[in-house]
Coordinates of C-alpha atoms and ligand atoms in Angstrom, one line a residue:
X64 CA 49.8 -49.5 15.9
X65 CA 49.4 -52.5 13.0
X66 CA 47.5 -55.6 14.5
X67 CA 50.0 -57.9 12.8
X68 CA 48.0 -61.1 12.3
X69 CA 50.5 -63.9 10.9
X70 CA 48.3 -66.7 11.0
X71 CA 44.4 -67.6 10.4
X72 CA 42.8 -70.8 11.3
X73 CA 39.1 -72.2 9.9
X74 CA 37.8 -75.0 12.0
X75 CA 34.1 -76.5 11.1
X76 CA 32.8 -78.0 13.7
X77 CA 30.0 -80.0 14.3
X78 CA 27.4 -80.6 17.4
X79 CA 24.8 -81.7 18.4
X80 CA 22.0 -79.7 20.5
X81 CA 20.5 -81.3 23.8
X82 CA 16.9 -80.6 22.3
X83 CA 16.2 -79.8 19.2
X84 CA 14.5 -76.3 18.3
X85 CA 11.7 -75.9 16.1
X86 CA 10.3 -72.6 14.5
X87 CA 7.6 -71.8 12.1
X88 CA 10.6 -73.0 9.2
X89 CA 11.3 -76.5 10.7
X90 CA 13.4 -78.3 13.7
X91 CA 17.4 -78.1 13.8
X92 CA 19.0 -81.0 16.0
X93 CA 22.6 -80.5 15.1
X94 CA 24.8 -77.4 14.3
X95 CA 27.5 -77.0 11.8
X96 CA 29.3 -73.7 12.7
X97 CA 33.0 -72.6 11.8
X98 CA 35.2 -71.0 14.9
X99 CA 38.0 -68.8 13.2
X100 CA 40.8 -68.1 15.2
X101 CA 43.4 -65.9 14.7
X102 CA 47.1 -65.0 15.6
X103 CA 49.5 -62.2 15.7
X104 CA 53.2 -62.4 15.8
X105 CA 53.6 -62.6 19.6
X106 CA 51.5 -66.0 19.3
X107 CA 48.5 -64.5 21.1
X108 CA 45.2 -66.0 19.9
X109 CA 41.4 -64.3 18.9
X110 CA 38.6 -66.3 18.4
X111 CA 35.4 -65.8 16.4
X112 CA 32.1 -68.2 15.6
X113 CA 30.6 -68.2 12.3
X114 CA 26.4 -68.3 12.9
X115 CA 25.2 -68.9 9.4
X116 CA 23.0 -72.4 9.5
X117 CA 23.4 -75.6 7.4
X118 CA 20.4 -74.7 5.3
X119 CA 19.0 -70.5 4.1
X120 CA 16.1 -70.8 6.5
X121 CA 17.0 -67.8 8.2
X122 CA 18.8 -65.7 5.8
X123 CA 20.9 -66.3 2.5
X124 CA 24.2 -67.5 4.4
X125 CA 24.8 -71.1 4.8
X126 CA 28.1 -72.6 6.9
X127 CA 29.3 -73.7 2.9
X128 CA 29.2 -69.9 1.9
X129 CA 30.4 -68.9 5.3
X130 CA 33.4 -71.0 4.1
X131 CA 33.4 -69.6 0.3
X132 CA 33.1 -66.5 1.0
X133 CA 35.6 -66.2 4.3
X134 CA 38.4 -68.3 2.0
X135 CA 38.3 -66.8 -1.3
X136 CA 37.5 -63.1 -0.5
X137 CA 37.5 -62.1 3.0
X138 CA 40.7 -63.9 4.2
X139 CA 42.4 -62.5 0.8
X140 CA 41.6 -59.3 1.8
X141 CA 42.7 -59.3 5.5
X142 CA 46.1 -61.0 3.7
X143 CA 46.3 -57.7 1.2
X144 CA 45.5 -54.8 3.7
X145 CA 46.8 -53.8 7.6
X146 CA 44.8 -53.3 10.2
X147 CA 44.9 -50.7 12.6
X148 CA 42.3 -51.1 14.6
X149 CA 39.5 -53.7 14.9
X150 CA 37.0 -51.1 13.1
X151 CA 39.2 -50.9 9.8
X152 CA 37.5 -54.5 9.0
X153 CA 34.1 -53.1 8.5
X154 CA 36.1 -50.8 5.2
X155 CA 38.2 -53.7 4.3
X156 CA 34.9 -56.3 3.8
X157 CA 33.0 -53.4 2.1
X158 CA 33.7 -54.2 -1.7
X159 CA 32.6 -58.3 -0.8
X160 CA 28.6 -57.3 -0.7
X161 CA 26.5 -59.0 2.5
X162 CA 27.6 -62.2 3.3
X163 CA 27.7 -60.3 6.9
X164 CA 27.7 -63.7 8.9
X165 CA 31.1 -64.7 7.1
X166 CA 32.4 -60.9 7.7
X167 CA 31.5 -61.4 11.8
X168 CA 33.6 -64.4 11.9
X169 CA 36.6 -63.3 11.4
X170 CA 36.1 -59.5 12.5
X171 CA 34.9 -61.6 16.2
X172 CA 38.3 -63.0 16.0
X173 CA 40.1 -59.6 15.1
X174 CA 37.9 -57.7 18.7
X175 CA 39.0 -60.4 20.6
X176 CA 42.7 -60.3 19.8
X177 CA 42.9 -56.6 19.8
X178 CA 41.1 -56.9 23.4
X179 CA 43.9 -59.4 24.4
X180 CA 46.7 -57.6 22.8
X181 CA 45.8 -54.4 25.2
X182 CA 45.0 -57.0 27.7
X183 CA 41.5 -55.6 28.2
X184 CA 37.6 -57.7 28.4
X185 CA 36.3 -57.2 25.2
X186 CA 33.0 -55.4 27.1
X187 CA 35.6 -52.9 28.1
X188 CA 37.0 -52.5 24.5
X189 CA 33.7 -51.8 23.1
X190 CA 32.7 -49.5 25.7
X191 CA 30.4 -51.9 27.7
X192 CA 30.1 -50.8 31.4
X193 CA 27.7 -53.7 32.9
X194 CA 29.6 -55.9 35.4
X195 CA 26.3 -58.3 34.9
X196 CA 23.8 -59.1 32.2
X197 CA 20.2 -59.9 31.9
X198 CA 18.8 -62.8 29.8
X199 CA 15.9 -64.1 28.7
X200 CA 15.0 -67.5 27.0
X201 CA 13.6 -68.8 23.3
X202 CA 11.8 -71.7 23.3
X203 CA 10.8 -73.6 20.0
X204 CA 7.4 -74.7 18.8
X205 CA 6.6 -77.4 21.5
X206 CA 4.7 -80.4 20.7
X207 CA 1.7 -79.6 22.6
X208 CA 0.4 -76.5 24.7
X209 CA 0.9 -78.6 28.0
X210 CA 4.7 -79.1 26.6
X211 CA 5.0 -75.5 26.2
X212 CA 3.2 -74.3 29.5
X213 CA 5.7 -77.2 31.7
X214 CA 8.7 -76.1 29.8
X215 CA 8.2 -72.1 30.3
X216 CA 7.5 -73.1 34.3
X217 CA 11.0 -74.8 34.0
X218 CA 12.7 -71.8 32.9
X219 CA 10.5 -69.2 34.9
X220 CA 11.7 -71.4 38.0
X221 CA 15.2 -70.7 36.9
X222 CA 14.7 -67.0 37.2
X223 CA 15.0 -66.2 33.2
X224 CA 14.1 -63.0 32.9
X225 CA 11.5 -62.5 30.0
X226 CA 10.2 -65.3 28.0
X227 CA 10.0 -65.6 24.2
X228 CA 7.9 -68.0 22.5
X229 CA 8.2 -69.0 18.9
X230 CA 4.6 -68.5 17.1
X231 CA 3.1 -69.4 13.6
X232 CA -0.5 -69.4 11.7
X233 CA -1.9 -71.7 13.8
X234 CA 0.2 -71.4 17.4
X235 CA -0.5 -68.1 18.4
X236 CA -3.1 -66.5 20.2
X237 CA -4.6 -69.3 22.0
X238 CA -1.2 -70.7 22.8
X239 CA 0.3 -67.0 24.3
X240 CA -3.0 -66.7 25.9
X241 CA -2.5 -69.6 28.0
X242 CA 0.9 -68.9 28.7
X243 CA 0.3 -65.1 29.9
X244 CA -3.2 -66.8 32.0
X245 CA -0.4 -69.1 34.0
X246 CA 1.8 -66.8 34.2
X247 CA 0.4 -63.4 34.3
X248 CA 3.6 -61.6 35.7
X249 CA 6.1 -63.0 33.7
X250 CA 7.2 -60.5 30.7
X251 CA 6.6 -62.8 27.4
X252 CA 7.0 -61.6 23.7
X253 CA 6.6 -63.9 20.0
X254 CA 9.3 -63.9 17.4
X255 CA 7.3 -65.1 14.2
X256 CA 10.1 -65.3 11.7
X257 CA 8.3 -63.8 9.2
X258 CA 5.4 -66.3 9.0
X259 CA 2.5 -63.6 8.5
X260 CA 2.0 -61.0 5.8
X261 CA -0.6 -57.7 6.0
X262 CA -3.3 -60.0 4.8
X263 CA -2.8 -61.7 8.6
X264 CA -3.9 -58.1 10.1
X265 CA -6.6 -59.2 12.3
X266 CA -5.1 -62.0 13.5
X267 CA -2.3 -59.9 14.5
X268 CA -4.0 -57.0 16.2
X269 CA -5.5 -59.3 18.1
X270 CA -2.4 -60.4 20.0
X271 CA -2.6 -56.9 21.6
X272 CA -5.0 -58.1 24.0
X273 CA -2.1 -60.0 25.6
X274 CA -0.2 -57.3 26.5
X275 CA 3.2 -58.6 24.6
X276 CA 6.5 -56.8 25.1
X277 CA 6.7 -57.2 21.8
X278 CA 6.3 -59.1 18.7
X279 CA 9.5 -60.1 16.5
X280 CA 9.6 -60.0 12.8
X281 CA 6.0 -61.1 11.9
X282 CA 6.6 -60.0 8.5
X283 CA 8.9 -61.0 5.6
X284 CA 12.1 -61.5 6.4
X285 CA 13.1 -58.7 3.5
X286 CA 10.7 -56.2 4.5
X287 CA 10.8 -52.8 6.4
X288 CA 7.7 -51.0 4.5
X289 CA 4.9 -53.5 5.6
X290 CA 6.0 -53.7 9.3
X291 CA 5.5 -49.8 9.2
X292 CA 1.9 -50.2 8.3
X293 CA 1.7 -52.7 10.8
X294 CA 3.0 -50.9 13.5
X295 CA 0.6 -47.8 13.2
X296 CA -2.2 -50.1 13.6
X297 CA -0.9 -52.4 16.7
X298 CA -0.2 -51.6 20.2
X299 CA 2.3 -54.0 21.0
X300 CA 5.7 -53.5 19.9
X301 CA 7.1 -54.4 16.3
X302 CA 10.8 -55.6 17.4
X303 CA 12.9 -56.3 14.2
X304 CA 15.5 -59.3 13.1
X305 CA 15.7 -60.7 9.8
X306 CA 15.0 -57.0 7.9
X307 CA 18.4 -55.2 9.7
X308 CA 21.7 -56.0 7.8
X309 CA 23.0 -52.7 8.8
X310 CA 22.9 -49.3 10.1
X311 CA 21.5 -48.4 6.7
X312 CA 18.6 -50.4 7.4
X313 CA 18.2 -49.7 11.0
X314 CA 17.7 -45.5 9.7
X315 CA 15.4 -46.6 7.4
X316 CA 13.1 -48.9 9.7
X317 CA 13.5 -46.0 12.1
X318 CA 12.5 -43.3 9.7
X319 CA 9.5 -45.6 8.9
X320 CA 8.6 -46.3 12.3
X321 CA 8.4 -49.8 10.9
X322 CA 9.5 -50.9 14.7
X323 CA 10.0 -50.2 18.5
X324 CA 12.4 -52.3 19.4
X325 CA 15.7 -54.0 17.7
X326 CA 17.2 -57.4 17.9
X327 CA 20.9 -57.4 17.3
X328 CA 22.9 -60.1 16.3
X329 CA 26.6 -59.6 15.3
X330 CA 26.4 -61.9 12.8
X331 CA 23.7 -60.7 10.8
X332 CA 25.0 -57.3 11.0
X333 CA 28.4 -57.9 9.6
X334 CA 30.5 -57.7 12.9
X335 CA 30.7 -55.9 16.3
X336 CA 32.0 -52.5 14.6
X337 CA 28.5 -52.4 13.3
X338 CA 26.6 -54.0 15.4
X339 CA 27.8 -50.8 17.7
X340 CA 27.0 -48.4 15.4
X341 CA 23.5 -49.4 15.3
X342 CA 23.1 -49.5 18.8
X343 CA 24.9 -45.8 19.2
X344 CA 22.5 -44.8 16.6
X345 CA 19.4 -46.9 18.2
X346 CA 20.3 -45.4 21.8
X347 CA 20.4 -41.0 20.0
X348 CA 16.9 -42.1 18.7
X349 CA 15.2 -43.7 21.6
X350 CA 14.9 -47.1 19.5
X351 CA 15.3 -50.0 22.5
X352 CA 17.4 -52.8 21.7
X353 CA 18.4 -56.5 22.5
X354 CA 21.0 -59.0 21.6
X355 CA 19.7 -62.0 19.7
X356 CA 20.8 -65.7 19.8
X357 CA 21.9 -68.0 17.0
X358 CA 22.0 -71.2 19.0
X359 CA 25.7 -70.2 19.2
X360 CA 28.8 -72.2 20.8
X361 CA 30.6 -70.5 23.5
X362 CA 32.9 -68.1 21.2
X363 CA 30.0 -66.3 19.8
X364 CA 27.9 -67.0 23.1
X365 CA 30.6 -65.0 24.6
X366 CA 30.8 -62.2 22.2
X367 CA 27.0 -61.8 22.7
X368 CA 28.0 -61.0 26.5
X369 CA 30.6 -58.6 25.6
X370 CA 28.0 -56.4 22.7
X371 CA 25.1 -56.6 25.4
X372 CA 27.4 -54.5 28.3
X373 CA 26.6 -51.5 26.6
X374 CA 24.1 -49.1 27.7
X375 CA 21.2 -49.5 25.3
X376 CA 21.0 -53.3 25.5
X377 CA 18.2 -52.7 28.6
X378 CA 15.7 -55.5 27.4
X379 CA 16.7 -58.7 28.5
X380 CA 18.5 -61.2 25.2
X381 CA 18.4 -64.5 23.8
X382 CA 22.3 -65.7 25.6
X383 CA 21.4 -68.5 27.7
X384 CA 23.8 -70.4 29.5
X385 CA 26.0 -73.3 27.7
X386 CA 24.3 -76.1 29.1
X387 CA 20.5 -75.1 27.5
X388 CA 22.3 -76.0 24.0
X389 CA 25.1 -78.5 24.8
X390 CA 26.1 -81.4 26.9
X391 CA 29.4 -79.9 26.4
X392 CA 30.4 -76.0 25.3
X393 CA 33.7 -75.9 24.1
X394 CA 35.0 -72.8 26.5
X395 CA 36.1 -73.5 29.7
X396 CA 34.6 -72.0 32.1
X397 CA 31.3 -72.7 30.4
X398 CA 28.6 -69.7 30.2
X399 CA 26.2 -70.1 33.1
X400 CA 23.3 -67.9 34.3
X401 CA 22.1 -67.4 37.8
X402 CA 18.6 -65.9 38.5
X403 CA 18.2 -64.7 34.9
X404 CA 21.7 -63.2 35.4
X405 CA 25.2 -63.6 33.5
X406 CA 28.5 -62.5 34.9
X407 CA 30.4 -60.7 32.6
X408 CA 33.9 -61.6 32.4
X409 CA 36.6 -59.6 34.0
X410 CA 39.6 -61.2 32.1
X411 CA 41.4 -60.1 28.7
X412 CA 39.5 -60.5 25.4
X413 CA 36.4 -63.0 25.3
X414 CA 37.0 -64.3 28.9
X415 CA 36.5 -67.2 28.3
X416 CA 39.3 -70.3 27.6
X417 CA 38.7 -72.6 24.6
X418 CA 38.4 -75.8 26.0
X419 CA 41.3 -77.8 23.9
X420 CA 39.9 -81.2 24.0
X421 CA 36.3 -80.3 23.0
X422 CA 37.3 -78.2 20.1
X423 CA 39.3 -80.8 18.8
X424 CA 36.4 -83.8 19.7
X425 CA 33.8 -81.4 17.6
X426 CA 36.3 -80.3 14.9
X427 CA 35.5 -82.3 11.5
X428 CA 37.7 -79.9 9.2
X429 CA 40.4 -77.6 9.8
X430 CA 42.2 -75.5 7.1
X431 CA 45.4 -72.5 8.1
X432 CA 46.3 -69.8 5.9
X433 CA 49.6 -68.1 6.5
X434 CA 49.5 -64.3 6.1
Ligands
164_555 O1 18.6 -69.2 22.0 C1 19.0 -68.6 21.0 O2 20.2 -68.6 20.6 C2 18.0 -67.9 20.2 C3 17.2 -68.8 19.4 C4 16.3 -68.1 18.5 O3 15.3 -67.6 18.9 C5 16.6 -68.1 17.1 C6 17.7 -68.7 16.6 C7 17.9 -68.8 15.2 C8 17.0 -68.4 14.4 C9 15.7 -68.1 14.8 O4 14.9 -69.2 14.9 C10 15.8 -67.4 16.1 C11 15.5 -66.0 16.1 O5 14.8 -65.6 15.1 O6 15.8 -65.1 16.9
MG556 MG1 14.0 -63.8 15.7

């Protein structure tokens, strides 16, 4: 069986987020994203979500590459080859090298309309069993301490289930040690985005005297081999985001012991395909693993809920509900979460509706290619 898709559709949208979010690279107060959608011939729809930001803080991709690279190659490709399945993506990208944020958005949008073309939850097409997911919550650099300590009550109160706080040189130690003093039972870990090196080591090690579920990426954003050297020499957990494009990556990290943990997010990956790989491979080799946020809409806040039903997602991840990032999602019902808990969808693909008129309100640009 051919997934015969006629018709693809790029829309860039823009919003803007209820607060902004700052980390140790600056604060982002609106997104630009693309939502890809795609059709078949009996006029059933997938949709997708590019995650790549405006500017390469994070990683190389930008939305205007996202665009390049998903007009000029990737839609080309799809055009010239048949798909069987939603896994024969991940061979058809393979000569366009990285650019993996691109690749996710339109292999999102391929998942959810094979899900909806066998009229199955995309959970259920990946092989996710949970009926229910845990979540935690990322909060930014905060202004003050006092700002950070009121905001992590708020979203302790609302039952979120672990806590991650964004550190830098400078808003670390004292700032997680106040946070774990007020709120000594709550499970807290720091994603650094890579703003330490080795020569930081002390600093570092210290943080093990707060008992940490883990800390994410404190290394550069390229690297697998310092982390490793890290590791051996700190209790807490190294959990690793920017440095894993791949499976490839994830065997070598592994091999290294460069980390205990792995955040997962589709898009940096290159797509779901992979992003299952690496957990199949994460769960044969005791690795534990989350699903990570990219301050997505609700296609890709959905698709995160799908990936994070399978069995070796068992630490709580970034997908909060719709209404921590936007006065208004653009998928009808919008995501919520009750006591740290998000019901996972029971109906056919994504689960989720687009909501029609807030597409359209946050849509600037909108280009179709016939296939
Ligand atoms: O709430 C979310 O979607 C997660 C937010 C978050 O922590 C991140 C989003 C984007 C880039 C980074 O700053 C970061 C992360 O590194 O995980
Ligand atoms: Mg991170």
């Amino acid at each position: 069986m051919t997934i015969p898709i006629t018709q693809i559709k790029l829309r860039r949208l823009k919003m803007q987020l209820k607060h902004p979010f700052t980390t140790s690279f600056g604060t982002m107060q609106d997104k630009e994203f693309f939502i890809t959608e795609v059709l078949d011939d009996a006029e059933s729809h997938g949709f997708g979500e590019s995650v790549a930001f405006s500017s390469p803080w994070y990683s190389e991709e930008t939305v205007q590459t996202n665009y390049h690279v998903m007009k000029d190659f990737l839609i080309p490709l799809l055009h010239r080859n048949v798909i069987h399945h939603p896994d024969d993506v991940l061979d058809v990208f393979r000569p366009i090298k990285r650019n993996n944020m691109a690749k996710s958005a339109l292999e999102g949008a391929i998942w959810d309309l094979y899900a909806k073309r066998k009229n199955m939850p995309l959970a259920e097409a990946l092989g996710g069993k949970k009926e229910e997911i845990d979540v935690g919550i990322s909060i930014g650099i905060q202004p003050t301490v006092d700002d950070l300590l009121s905001t992590v009550d708020r979203y302790v109160q609302e039952g979120f289930k672990r806590i991650k706080i964004k550190i830098k040189p400078g808003w670390d130690y004292d700032v997680l040690a106040a946070v774990k003093k007020k709120f000594p039972d709550v499970p807290v870990m720091a994603d650094a985005n890579s703003a330490y090196t080795l020569k930081d080591i002390n600093q570092l090690q210290r943080l093990d005297e707060l008992e940490l579920m883990m800390i994410e990426q404190p290394l550069a954003h390229d690297d697998i081999v310092d982390h490793s050297k890290l590791q051996a020499v700190m209790r807490t957990p190294i959990c690793l985001d920017e440095s894993i494009h791949s499976l490839e990556d994830t065997k070598k990290a592994v091999q290294l012991e460069s980390c205990r943990i792995i955040n997962i997010k589709i898009g940096r990956v290159g797509g779901l395909s992979e992003a299952k790989r690496i957990h199949d491979f994460c769960r044969d080799h005791g690795i534990l693993v989350w699903c990570g946020g990219m301050l997505e809409a609700g296609v890709g806040r959905a698709h995160n809920i799908a990936l994070t039903t399978l069995s070796q997602f068992a630490l709580p991840g970034d997908t909060a509900g719709s209404s921590r990032y936007w006065e208004q999602d653009i998928i009808a019902p919008e995501v919520t979460v009750e006591n740290g808990r998000i019901t996972v969808p029971k109906t056919a693909g994504i689960g989720y509706d687009i909501n029609e008129d807030a597409l359209n309100r946050f849509t600037v640009e909108e280009e179709t290619f016939n296939m």
